[in-house]
Amino acid sequence: MRPLPFFPPAAFEQEREATLEMIRRIGLDPAQRFVLGPAVTELEEEISRETGARYAIACATGSSALALALAAVGVEPGAEVVVPAFGCQPIAGMVVGLGGVPVFADVDPRTLVLDPAAAETAVTSRTTAVVPTHIFATMADMPAFRTMAHDRGLTLVEDAAVAYGAALDGKAAGRWGDAGVFSHAQFKPLGGIGEGGVVVTDDDGVAARCRASRDGDRPDGWSGGMDEMTARFLLRRRRGFTARMRRKAEIARRYTDAFAPLVEAGLLTLPAAEPAPGRFCHVYALLTDRRDDLAAHLREQGIGTHVYYPVPLPRQPAFARFAGRARFPNAEAVGNRNLAIPVWPGLDDEDVDRIIAAVKGFFASAVREQPR
Ligand SMILES: *Cc1c(COP(=O)(O)O)cnc(C)c1O
């Protein structure tokens, strides 16, 4: 049986020839422009057109895109920024990097995205911005966050790092706030050959500030332009993107159907099905108290898994001083219970059946073993 790792093996094998040719062309171009050249401009134009944003600013990473956006909307030393307690480090780290104060709020226990009610209670007179983050397969409740930002006079930075291509109520992810951020790193939805990020916005000032800072107009000399190889690769990689996402959604639907009867055995699936509004399929995660045993069981059968964000941000040493006494029971629970299973588009139906059978097998024996 072939191993089924969590991250897709040889993800870019089909693009090998084209990629080598692209690198050769950039390398031999008399302009010798390796960073922020014509391919970057073309990618920015394409993403603008695709999302309907007036401006797209391509930079080195999703994290730097977040930092550019936060700085551009006015996050400066002492400013508070409301961020989710469950998620990856850059969400809070980029705030700290600007001298700001991340204020954590808990997430919804089922969709894992920032809970608008929890975010609202975290707002103080020092709050500058709120950063809803789309996670795994669900967009945050952007209409609610828009209303909150409007009513409380906050700026809204939409972390759509993993939601490129998703939409809610007909409006693209990334387009709901004062600025939106995408990551095009290797294991994000579009998937580049390395790192890459994009800020989208309609605001002239925000765009101008992002562009200036990206191009090095900063006292600390920081600059973070996207390179030409990444941009050229991403332009190419957009072909087939919809089909890959559709295949992932199809696999997710099969998982959700197959695992529905396991709720009694203590397994919960995330609501991952398309075409519900605001749903996409980047990561398919299971929630169970027996997460580590399930992971070991799947590993024995050659199936890779991944645990996302086991330690909530406010409990990490880098951010503990910002956490205060607040508690984040949902972020804790999800950190302890989530187990993501493979959902890459190259899985065929047989692979998917094998993964389903392995998960079901674990819970069948688990039910038998439990004393009644
Ligand atoms: C990956 C990610 C980032 C950072 O993007 P990089 O390209 O890895 O720097 C920010 N926010 C979220 C939600 C992410 O998943």
Tab-separated table of C-alpha atoms and ligand atoms in Angstrom:
chain	number	residue	atom	x	y	z
A	1	MET	CA	0.000	0.000	0.000
A	2	ARG	CA	1.400	3.377	-0.878
A	3	PRO	CA	2.136	5.693	2.015
A	4	LEU	CA	-0.316	8.575	2.312
A	5	PRO	CA	1.627	11.398	3.967
A	6	PHE	CA	-0.197	14.398	5.336
A	7	PHE	CA	1.483	16.839	2.992
A	8	PRO	CA	1.269	15.891	-0.673
A	9	PRO	CA	4.358	14.131	-1.977
A	10	ALA	CA	6.068	15.505	-5.108
A	11	ALA	CA	3.504	18.297	-5.215
A	12	PHE	CA	5.114	20.016	-8.170
A	13	GLU	CA	6.304	17.040	-10.177
A	14	GLN	CA	3.863	17.816	-12.982
A	15	GLU	CA	5.237	21.324	-13.251
A	16	ARG	CA	8.872	20.310	-13.300
A	17	GLU	CA	9.703	21.093	-16.923
A	18	ALA	CA	7.811	24.356	-16.920
A	19	THR	CA	9.423	25.387	-13.660
A	20	LEU	CA	12.941	24.691	-14.853
A	21	GLU	CA	12.281	26.617	-18.048
A	22	MET	CA	10.829	29.521	-16.080
A	23	ILE	CA	13.878	29.681	-13.813
A	24	ARG	CA	16.151	29.581	-16.830
A	25	ARG	CA	14.300	32.448	-18.499
A	26	ILE	CA	14.370	34.645	-15.440
A	27	GLY	CA	18.024	33.785	-14.892
A	28	LEU	CA	19.040	34.637	-18.448
A	29	ASP	CA	16.851	37.699	-18.940
A	30	PRO	CA	19.158	40.660	-19.703
A	31	ALA	CA	17.154	42.768	-17.232
A	32	GLN	CA	18.457	40.507	-14.400
A	33	ARG	CA	15.458	41.440	-12.337
A	34	PHE	CA	14.969	38.703	-9.710
A	35	VAL	CA	12.745	40.566	-7.254
A	36	LEU	CA	9.724	42.839	-7.898
A	37	GLY	CA	9.934	42.606	-11.671
A	38	PRO	CA	7.349	42.128	-14.421
A	39	ALA	CA	6.055	38.765	-13.134
A	40	VAL	CA	5.234	40.321	-9.752
A	41	THR	CA	3.353	43.150	-11.469
A	42	GLU	CA	1.454	40.647	-13.579
A	43	LEU	CA	0.517	38.593	-10.512
A	44	GLU	CA	-0.665	41.719	-8.701
A	45	GLU	CA	-2.846	42.635	-11.687
A	46	GLU	CA	-4.308	39.141	-11.880
A	47	ILE	CA	-5.116	39.006	-8.174
A	48	SER	CA	-6.654	42.475	-8.341
A	49	ARG	CA	-8.827	41.413	-11.224
A	50	GLU	CA	-9.783	38.113	-9.635
A	51	THR	CA	-10.732	39.521	-6.233
A	52	GLY	CA	-12.083	42.842	-7.474
A	53	ALA	CA	-9.629	44.721	-5.230
A	54	ARG	CA	-8.317	48.051	-6.510
A	55	TYR	CA	-4.838	47.221	-5.286
A	56	ALA	CA	-2.825	44.061	-4.738
A	57	ILE	CA	0.646	44.284	-3.226
A	58	ALA	CA	2.780	41.152	-3.485
A	59	CYS	CA	5.434	40.583	-0.858
A	60	ALA	CA	7.792	37.979	0.501
A	61	THR	CA	5.536	36.030	2.877
A	62	GLY	CA	2.009	35.911	4.241
A	63	SER	CA	3.440	37.091	7.544
A	64	SER	CA	5.014	40.142	5.949
A	65	ALA	CA	1.728	40.832	4.159
A	66	LEU	CA	0.029	40.819	7.556
A	67	ALA	CA	2.656	43.164	9.002
A	68	LEU	CA	2.342	45.531	6.031
A	69	ALA	CA	-1.442	45.592	6.350
A	70	LEU	CA	-1.420	46.101	10.121
A	71	ALA	CA	1.089	48.946	9.901
A	72	ALA	CA	-0.808	50.512	7.013
A	73	VAL	CA	-4.105	50.612	8.938
A	74	GLY	CA	-2.384	52.354	11.843
A	75	VAL	CA	-1.133	49.705	14.267
A	76	GLU	CA	1.684	51.434	16.107
A	77	PRO	CA	3.380	51.027	19.480
A	78	GLY	CA	0.795	50.559	22.229
A	79	ALA	CA	-2.121	49.879	19.888
A	80	GLU	CA	-4.277	46.912	20.828
A	81	VAL	CA	-5.247	44.419	18.157
A	82	VAL	CA	-7.856	41.727	18.757
A	83	VAL	CA	-6.682	38.350	17.421
A	84	PRO	CA	-7.905	34.761	17.784
A	85	ALA	CA	-6.435	32.566	20.553
A	86	PHE	CA	-6.243	29.588	18.183
A	87	GLY	CA	-4.002	29.936	15.149
A	88	CYS	CA	-0.428	30.298	13.959
A	89	GLN	CA	2.186	32.523	15.563
A	90	PRO	CA	2.390	35.298	12.941
A	91	ILE	CA	-1.190	36.345	13.752
A	92	ALA	CA	0.012	37.681	17.120
A	93	GLY	CA	3.712	37.942	16.295
A	94	MET	CA	3.269	40.559	13.585
A	95	VAL	CA	1.314	42.743	16.032
A	96	VAL	CA	4.111	42.452	18.602
A	97	GLY	CA	6.684	43.197	15.902
A	98	LEU	CA	5.035	46.575	15.324
A	99	GLY	CA	5.056	47.326	19.058
A	100	GLY	CA	1.351	46.606	19.285
A	101	VAL	CA	-0.452	44.561	21.911
A	102	PRO	CA	-2.265	41.412	20.809
A	103	VAL	CA	-5.488	40.949	22.743
A	104	PHE	CA	-6.664	37.388	22.455
A	105	ALA	CA	-10.264	36.288	22.052
A	106	ASP	CA	-11.657	32.773	21.951
A	107	VAL	CA	-12.824	30.909	18.874
A	108	ASP	CA	-16.034	29.155	17.942
A	109	PRO	CA	-15.754	25.539	19.199
A	110	ARG	CA	-16.997	24.003	15.969
A	111	THR	CA	-15.691	26.197	13.150
A	112	LEU	CA	-12.553	27.299	15.059
A	113	VAL	CA	-12.695	30.857	13.719
A	114	LEU	CA	-12.664	33.983	15.899
A	115	ASP	CA	-15.996	34.346	17.674
A	116	PRO	CA	-17.421	37.850	17.048
A	117	ALA	CA	-19.009	38.010	20.523
A	118	ALA	CA	-15.713	37.088	22.201
A	119	ALA	CA	-13.874	39.613	20.008
A	120	GLU	CA	-16.352	42.316	20.959
A	121	THR	CA	-15.700	41.836	24.682
A	122	ALA	CA	-11.941	42.156	24.045
A	123	VAL	CA	-12.322	45.643	22.527
A	124	THR	CA	-11.138	48.585	24.678
A	125	SER	CA	-10.573	52.281	24.047
A	126	ARG	CA	-7.023	51.409	22.903
A	127	THR	CA	-8.132	48.895	20.268
A	128	THR	CA	-7.048	49.872	16.754
A	129	ALA	CA	-7.837	46.790	14.723
A	130	VAL	CA	-9.476	43.402	14.760
A	131	VAL	CA	-8.044	40.475	12.785
A	132	PRO	CA	-10.544	37.713	12.023
A	133	THR	CA	-8.719	34.704	10.649
A	134	HIS	CA	-10.210	32.082	8.365
A	135	ILE	CA	-9.225	28.639	9.570
A	136	PHE	CA	-9.113	25.201	7.921
A	137	ALA	CA	-12.438	25.234	6.072
A	138	THR	CA	-14.535	28.117	7.322
A	139	MET	CA	-14.425	31.848	6.816
A	140	ALA	CA	-14.962	33.979	9.894
A	141	ASP	CA	-18.332	35.724	10.197
A	142	MET	CA	-17.212	38.741	8.192
A	143	PRO	CA	-20.583	40.553	8.108
A	144	ALA	CA	-20.570	40.549	11.933
A	145	PHE	CA	-16.971	41.793	12.040
A	146	ARG	CA	-17.728	44.549	9.561
A	147	THR	CA	-20.587	45.748	11.706
A	148	MET	CA	-18.397	45.600	14.805
A	149	ALA	CA	-15.562	47.502	13.120
A	150	HIS	CA	-17.994	50.154	11.918
A	151	ASP	CA	-19.813	50.545	15.236
A	152	ARG	CA	-16.677	50.582	17.375
A	153	GLY	CA	-14.551	52.644	14.989
A	154	LEU	CA	-11.962	49.899	14.401
A	155	THR	CA	-10.064	48.930	11.325
A	156	LEU	CA	-10.581	45.422	10.007
A	157	VAL	CA	-7.680	43.345	8.685
A	158	GLU	CA	-8.865	40.072	7.212
A	159	ASP	CA	-6.372	37.243	7.566
A	160	ALA	CA	-7.311	35.193	4.514
A	161	ALA	CA	-3.894	33.479	4.448
A	162	VAL	CA	-5.516	30.085	3.901
A	163	ALA	CA	-8.696	31.214	2.166
A	164	TYR	CA	-7.514	32.391	-1.236
A	165	GLY	CA	-10.366	31.678	-3.656
A	166	ALA	CA	-13.073	31.363	-0.989
A	167	ALA	CA	-16.145	33.618	-0.871
A	168	LEU	CA	-18.927	34.505	1.528
A	169	ASP	CA	-22.253	35.950	0.337
A	170	GLY	CA	-20.701	36.383	-3.108
A	171	LYS	CA	-17.804	38.465	-1.806
A	172	ALA	CA	-14.282	37.095	-2.089
A	173	ALA	CA	-12.205	36.298	0.981
A	174	GLY	CA	-9.747	39.106	1.570
A	175	ARG	CA	-12.235	41.765	0.455
A	176	TRP	CA	-14.193	42.310	3.645
A	177	GLY	CA	-11.941	44.610	5.609
A	178	ASP	CA	-9.736	47.648	5.185
A	179	ALA	CA	-7.127	45.183	3.981
A	180	GLY	CA	-6.992	41.459	3.335
A	181	VAL	CA	-4.002	39.160	3.382
A	182	PHE	CA	-3.188	35.965	1.456
A	183	SER	CA	-0.311	33.546	1.910
A	184	HIS	CA	1.040	31.698	-1.099
A	185	ALA	CA	3.580	29.617	0.791
A	186	GLN	CA	4.078	25.998	-0.162
A	187	PHE	CA	1.273	24.430	1.855
A	188	LYS	CA	-1.330	27.143	1.491
A	189	PRO	CA	-4.253	26.735	-0.914
A	190	LEU	CA	-2.538	27.927	-4.090
A	191	GLY	CA	0.817	26.546	-3.033
A	192	GLY	CA	3.996	28.214	-4.263
A	193	ILE	CA	7.523	26.919	-4.540
A	194	GLY	CA	8.560	28.700	-1.372
A	195	GLU	CA	7.117	31.712	0.397
A	196	GLY	CA	4.877	34.493	-0.827
A	197	GLY	CA	2.135	36.824	0.351
A	198	VAL	CA	-0.278	39.415	-1.024
A	199	VAL	CA	-2.196	42.322	0.534
A	200	VAL	CA	-5.413	43.419	-1.178
A	201	THR	CA	-7.225	46.673	-0.475
A	202	ASP	CA	-9.396	49.360	-2.051
A	203	ASP	CA	-7.925	52.115	0.081
A	204	ASP	CA	-5.454	54.461	-1.671
A	205	GLY	CA	-3.589	55.299	1.523
A	206	VAL	CA	-3.357	51.719	2.779
A	207	ALA	CA	-2.077	50.575	-0.616
A	208	ALA	CA	0.495	53.365	-0.851
A	209	ARG	CA	1.802	52.678	2.663
A	210	CYS	CA	2.017	48.911	2.051
A	211	ARG	CA	3.883	49.481	-1.194
A	212	ALA	CA	6.302	52.000	0.273
A	213	SER	CA	7.133	49.813	3.251
A	214	ARG	CA	7.506	46.726	1.116
A	215	ASP	CA	9.918	48.570	-1.140
A	216	GLY	CA	12.155	49.464	1.760
A	217	ASP	CA	10.926	52.858	2.850
A	218	ARG	CA	11.295	52.047	6.536
A	219	PRO	CA	13.645	53.263	9.235
A	220	ASP	CA	14.658	49.676	10.088
A	221	GLY	CA	15.613	49.011	6.481
A	222	TRP	CA	13.124	46.148	6.286
A	223	SER	CA	12.040	45.220	2.827
A	224	GLY	CA	10.157	42.219	1.636
A	225	GLY	CA	9.396	42.075	-2.038
A	226	MET	CA	8.129	38.962	-3.777
A	227	ASP	CA	10.668	37.350	-6.084
A	228	GLU	CA	10.109	36.762	-9.765
A	229	MET	CA	10.339	32.980	-9.630
A	230	THR	CA	7.631	32.807	-7.005
A	231	ALA	CA	5.409	35.203	-8.950
A	232	ARG	CA	5.923	33.389	-12.257
A	233	PHE	CA	5.273	30.046	-10.594
A	234	LEU	CA	2.118	31.317	-8.877
A	235	LEU	CA	0.791	32.738	-12.131
A	236	ARG	CA	1.140	29.298	-13.649
A	237	ARG	CA	-0.148	27.522	-10.591
A	238	ARG	CA	-3.454	29.393	-10.820
A	239	ARG	CA	-4.318	27.111	-13.706
A	240	GLY	CA	-6.112	24.087	-12.326
A	241	PHE	CA	-6.565	25.762	-8.932
A	242	THR	CA	-10.361	25.575	-9.063
A	243	ALA	CA	-10.246	21.912	-10.038
A	244	ARG	CA	-7.830	21.110	-7.204
A	245	MET	CA	-10.013	22.890	-4.662
A	246	ARG	CA	-13.082	21.151	-6.033
A	247	ARG	CA	-11.418	17.754	-5.613
A	248	LYS	CA	-10.473	18.637	-2.037
A	249	ALA	CA	-14.073	19.634	-1.306
A	250	GLU	CA	-15.281	16.361	-2.795
A	251	ILE	CA	-12.939	14.362	-0.547
A	252	ALA	CA	-14.077	16.424	2.428
A	253	ARG	CA	-17.706	15.673	1.634
A	254	ARG	CA	-16.970	11.950	1.532
A	255	TYR	CA	-15.214	12.143	4.889
A	256	THR	CA	-18.049	14.075	6.461
A	257	ASP	CA	-20.664	11.602	5.189
A	258	ALA	CA	-18.620	8.594	6.233
A	259	PHE	CA	-17.795	9.910	9.705
A	260	ALA	CA	-21.259	11.223	10.604
A	261	PRO	CA	-22.215	7.965	12.399
A	262	LEU	CA	-19.081	8.201	14.575
A	263	VAL	CA	-20.398	11.124	16.593
A	264	GLU	CA	-21.592	8.680	19.271
A	265	ALA	CA	-18.092	7.228	19.461
A	266	GLY	CA	-16.738	10.693	20.234
A	267	LEU	CA	-15.646	11.899	16.812
A	268	LEU	CA	-16.671	15.247	15.467
A	269	THR	CA	-15.890	16.548	12.004
A	270	LEU	CA	-15.560	20.179	11.109
A	271	PRO	CA	-18.297	21.605	8.924
A	272	ALA	CA	-16.312	21.430	5.714
A	273	ALA	CA	-18.864	20.892	2.998
A	274	GLU	CA	-19.102	23.183	0.016
A	275	PRO	CA	-20.917	24.940	-1.441
A	276	ALA	CA	-22.164	26.411	1.845
A	277	PRO	CA	-21.322	30.137	1.996
A	278	GLY	CA	-17.922	30.882	3.433
A	279	ARG	CA	-16.804	27.269	3.255
A	280	PHE	CA	-13.716	26.079	1.446
A	281	CYS	CA	-11.448	23.137	2.038
A	282	HIS	CA	-7.894	23.880	2.967
A	283	VAL	CA	-7.512	21.507	5.935
A	284	TYR	CA	-9.820	18.688	6.997
A	285	ALA	CA	-9.611	18.175	10.740
A	286	LEU	CA	-11.260	15.689	13.071
A	287	LEU	CA	-11.980	16.512	16.703
A	288	THR	CA	-11.626	13.738	19.242
A	289	ASP	CA	-10.428	13.246	22.830
A	290	ARG	CA	-8.434	10.240	21.609
A	291	ARG	CA	-6.442	12.285	19.121
A	292	ASP	CA	-2.996	10.866	19.901
A	293	ASP	CA	-4.191	7.245	19.789
A	294	LEU	CA	-5.977	7.886	16.517
A	295	ALA	CA	-2.831	9.458	15.062
A	296	ALA	CA	-0.767	6.414	16.109
A	297	HIS	CA	-3.369	4.054	14.652
A	298	LEU	CA	-3.325	5.885	11.320
A	299	ARG	CA	0.474	6.068	11.295
A	300	GLU	CA	0.619	2.255	11.592
A	301	GLN	CA	-1.421	2.091	8.420
A	302	GLY	CA	0.824	4.451	6.532
A	303	ILE	CA	-1.489	7.446	6.872
A	304	GLY	CA	0.033	10.751	7.912
A	305	THR	CA	-1.771	13.285	10.082
A	306	HIS	CA	-1.015	16.721	11.474
A	307	VAL	CA	-1.916	18.509	14.685
A	308	TYR	CA	-2.451	22.241	14.199
A	309	TYR	CA	-1.700	24.737	16.956
A	310	PRO	CA	-1.700	22.370	19.971
A	311	VAL	CA	-0.773	25.259	22.281
A	312	PRO	CA	-3.099	28.264	22.080
A	313	LEU	CA	-1.292	31.518	21.289
A	314	PRO	CA	-1.863	33.133	24.714
A	315	ARG	CA	-0.178	30.162	26.411
A	316	GLN	CA	2.965	30.329	24.256
A	317	PRO	CA	6.021	31.870	25.958
A	318	ALA	CA	6.313	34.589	23.310
A	319	PHE	CA	2.801	35.857	24.002
A	320	ALA	CA	2.084	34.867	27.617
A	321	ARG	CA	2.718	38.403	28.848
A	322	PHE	CA	-0.208	39.608	26.731
A	323	ALA	CA	-2.626	36.937	27.935
A	324	GLY	CA	-3.435	38.223	31.416
A	325	ARG	CA	-5.871	36.075	33.330
A	326	ALA	CA	-8.229	35.493	30.464
A	327	ARG	CA	-9.104	31.900	29.603
A	328	PHE	CA	-9.698	30.413	26.197
A	329	PRO	CA	-11.489	27.108	26.749
A	330	ASN	CA	-12.421	26.576	23.118
A	331	ALA	CA	-8.913	27.236	21.810
A	332	GLU	CA	-7.563	24.863	24.504
A	333	ALA	CA	-10.060	22.139	23.647
A	334	VAL	CA	-9.452	22.381	19.926
A	335	GLY	CA	-5.672	22.408	20.453
A	336	ASN	CA	-5.989	19.177	22.424
A	337	ARG	CA	-8.476	17.487	20.146
A	338	ASN	CA	-7.796	18.360	16.510
A	339	LEU	CA	-6.230	15.916	14.103
A	340	ALA	CA	-6.000	16.835	10.440
A	341	ILE	CA	-6.066	14.017	7.915
A	342	PRO	CA	-4.824	14.066	4.299
A	343	VAL	CA	-7.041	15.917	1.841
A	344	TRP	CA	-4.650	16.711	-1.018
A	345	PRO	CA	-6.176	16.634	-4.477
A	346	GLY	CA	-3.936	13.811	-5.731
A	347	LEU	CA	-5.632	11.294	-3.413
A	348	ASP	CA	-7.682	8.890	-5.513
A	349	ASP	CA	-10.946	7.318	-4.400
A	350	GLU	CA	-9.169	4.193	-3.192
A	351	ASP	CA	-6.859	6.260	-0.985
A	352	VAL	CA	-9.853	8.084	0.445
A	353	ASP	CA	-11.653	4.784	1.144
A	354	ARG	CA	-8.554	3.514	2.896
A	355	ILE	CA	-8.385	6.570	5.134
A	356	ILE	CA	-12.092	6.305	5.913
A	357	ALA	CA	-11.771	2.592	6.751
A	358	ALA	CA	-8.780	3.249	8.994
A	359	VAL	CA	-10.585	5.960	10.976
A	360	LYS	CA	-13.741	3.860	11.253
A	361	GLY	CA	-11.690	0.828	12.298
A	362	PHE	CA	-10.150	2.823	15.134
A	363	PHE	CA	-13.505	3.913	16.501
A	364	ALA	CA	-15.075	0.465	16.068
A	365	SER	CA	-12.392	-1.083	18.270
A	366	ALA	CA	-12.471	1.913	20.599
A	367	VAL	CA	-16.183	1.413	21.218
A	368	ARG	CA	-15.648	-2.295	21.946
A	369	GLU	CA	-12.801	-1.550	24.347
A	370	GLN	CA	-14.720	0.989	26.367
A	371	PRO	CA	-16.276	-0.448	29.540
A	372	ARG	CA	-20.003	0.084	29.557
B	1	LIG	C1	0.257	30.723	7.101
B	1	LIG	C2	-0.498	31.754	7.785
B	1	LIG	C3	0.013	33.041	7.974
B	1	LIG	C4	1.414	33.415	7.586
B	1	LIG	O1	1.715	33.165	6.252
B	1	LIG	P1	3.210	32.781	5.809
B	1	LIG	O2	3.179	32.863	4.348
B	1	LIG	O3	3.448	31.391	6.314
B	1	LIG	O4	4.133	33.756	6.433
B	1	LIG	C5	-0.798	33.977	8.595
B	1	LIG	N1	-2.028	33.662	9.011
B	1	LIG	C6	-2.554	32.432	8.856
B	1	LIG	C7	-3.941	32.149	9.310
B	1	LIG	C8	-1.806	31.422	8.248
B	1	LIG	O5	-2.315	30.204	8.115
